[in-house]
Amino acid sequence: MVDLTTTLIHHPYTPPEGFAAPQPGVFKASTVIFPNVAAMRNFEWKDKTAYTYGLHGTPTTYTLEERLCTLEGGLQCLLLPSGLAAIANVALSLLRTGDEVLIPDNAYGPNKALAEGELKAWGITHQFYDPMNPQDLAARISPQTRLVWLEAAGSVTLEFPDLCELVRVCKARGVLTALDNTWGAGLAFAPFDLLPGVSPALGVDISVHALTKYPSGGGDVLMGSVITRDASLHMKLQLTHMRLGLGVGANDVEAVLRALPSMALRYRAHDEATRQLAAWCQTRAEFAQVLHPALPDSPGHKHWRDLCSSGLGRAAGLFSVIFHPRYSQHQIDAFCDSLKLFKLGYSWGGPMSLVVPYDLASMRSGWPTHLKPGTLVRFSVGLEAVADLQIDLSQALQTSLI
Ligand SMILES: *Cc1c(COP(=O)(O)O)cnc(C)c1O
């Protein structure tokens, strides 16, 4: 089998007749002209056999959809204007009044906020489960449970769950699973085939990806995708997508198409630099705990190793530290302010390193037992020279914690 790195470069795009450039064209359209009334009545966009309106797809969006299916091992793809819109599309499509959705307690914050806001207002209930305890998930599934969200590693705290076991629990109860696969990005593990070579395949039903992060790679595009391996499930999601009008712009699609061939290379570079910095932080007395799934004592390390070792043992570009409780919030804020290369800002996957201090207590149902007490700061490692980043961390520790 050809490596994904190669497949992301050699794609099946067919250039227009007589113009054999391998890079896909950028087609922009709202209106698409029909040859006659019969075509207008009969052309079908839902199965991609024809073009009918810009919002329903262009050669440019179809090309990116195909590329993302290749990346994640899916069969159908929807593009949305942000990762969060992709999450919302799944929820709005699959949940009705009286249904319940289960979300891991360490999930991407706005996913939890959607459940606490709009979903709750519409009579859709939610529970937050402990992602590190599949029995906790099993105990919370009820006849009302329609959807279970999964995330690996968890946002901010980077615990790595036993993804296979969580999926098995849901499958045994006939509940749909949706993975927020932004961290794994299709490179750390295969979301629809968690145990490659094992048949029948064990995988999630839906993979959601914030393309804003690694696929874009530039920190300049917002986009999301919803990928499936089931035509009828895709159709359900697609009809909601159409009714909500969640199209994406051709220039943004082009930016992602352009960045995809270098994605595996970038992901590996982020990964290597992040491991070096996380390991260095472990040697520093200022930190009570360093959270990064490839560190042997990080929560869920074994699950990460089991799941991701069939790839290159990849671990993305995020790590968090918990400062020793002897430091005040004021000192930790001063640390973040003293960083010169790590900029204060949300998101990740771009070339610039970023840092965010979090108030973890306000984000979780309770302080997780596997986390030491203290204040958490998350780093997103960019593509700068790792030695420069380490010097930056070192100088900020020295100037702010006195
Ligand atoms: C960034 C992110 C999202 C949302 O992506 P946006 O494009 O910023 O809306 C969703 N999930 C995770 C895990 C993310 O990191």
Short mmCIF file of N, CA and C and ligand atoms in Angstrom, two decimals, residues 82-84 87 108 151 155 180 182 210 212-213 222-223 348, ligand 1:
data_model
loop_
_atom_site.label_atom_id
_atom_site.label_comp_id
_atom_site.label_asym_id
_atom_site.label_seq_id
_atom_site.Cartn_x
_atom_site.Cartn_y
_atom_site.Cartn_z
N SER A 82 -16.36 26.36 9.42
CA SER A 82 -15.42 26.28 10.55
C SER A 82 -15.52 24.88 11.16
N GLY A 83 -14.57 24.56 12.01
CA GLY A 83 -14.64 23.29 12.72
C GLY A 83 -15.87 23.24 13.62
N LEU A 84 -16.16 24.37 14.24
CA LEU A 84 -17.33 24.40 15.14
C LEU A 84 -18.63 24.23 14.36
N ILE A 87 -19.14 20.60 13.90
CA ILE A 87 -19.68 19.99 15.13
C ILE A 87 -21.19 20.26 15.22
N TYR A 108 -13.50 19.70 23.41
CA TYR A 108 -13.37 21.07 22.90
C TYR A 108 -14.51 21.91 23.50
N GLU A 151 -13.08 12.31 21.64
CA GLU A 151 -11.97 13.19 21.29
C GLU A 151 -10.68 12.54 21.78
N SER A 155 -9.02 18.00 24.48
CA SER A 155 -8.61 19.39 24.34
C SER A 155 -8.00 19.89 25.65
N ASP A 180 -14.18 14.02 17.28
CA ASP A 180 -13.51 15.26 16.89
C ASP A 180 -12.05 14.87 16.64
N THR A 182 -9.56 16.44 15.14
CA THR A 182 -8.66 17.54 14.80
C THR A 182 -7.23 17.26 15.23
N ALA A 210 -11.41 20.00 12.34
CA ALA A 210 -11.22 21.45 12.15
C ALA A 210 -10.05 21.62 11.18
N THR A 212 -9.10 24.14 9.93
CA THR A 212 -8.44 25.35 10.41
C THR A 212 -7.03 25.04 10.95
N LYS A 213 -6.83 23.85 11.48
CA LYS A 213 -5.58 23.50 12.16
C LYS A 213 -4.57 22.94 11.15
N LEU A 222 -10.42 29.37 8.10
CA LEU A 222 -11.34 28.66 8.99
C LEU A 222 -12.17 27.70 8.13
N MET A 223 -12.16 26.42 8.48
CA MET A 223 -12.96 25.45 7.74
C MET A 223 -13.11 24.17 8.55
N TRP A 348 -4.37 26.39 16.64
CA TRP A 348 -3.08 25.73 16.50
C TRP A 348 -2.95 25.15 15.10
C1 LIG B 1 -10.15 24.45 16.78
C2 LIG B 1 -10.94 23.25 17.13
C3 LIG B 1 -12.26 23.13 16.70
C4 LIG B 1 -13.02 24.22 15.99
O1 LIG B 1 -12.43 24.68 14.85
P1 LIG B 1 -12.76 26.17 14.31
O2 LIG B 1 -12.45 26.08 12.87
O3 LIG B 1 -11.87 27.10 15.08
O4 LIG B 1 -14.21 26.42 14.58
C5 LIG B 1 -12.93 21.96 17.02
N1 LIG B 1 -12.33 20.99 17.72
C6 LIG B 1 -11.07 21.08 18.16
C7 LIG B 1 -10.47 19.95 18.91
C8 LIG B 1 -10.33 22.21 17.87
O5 LIG B 1 -9.08 22.31 18.32
#
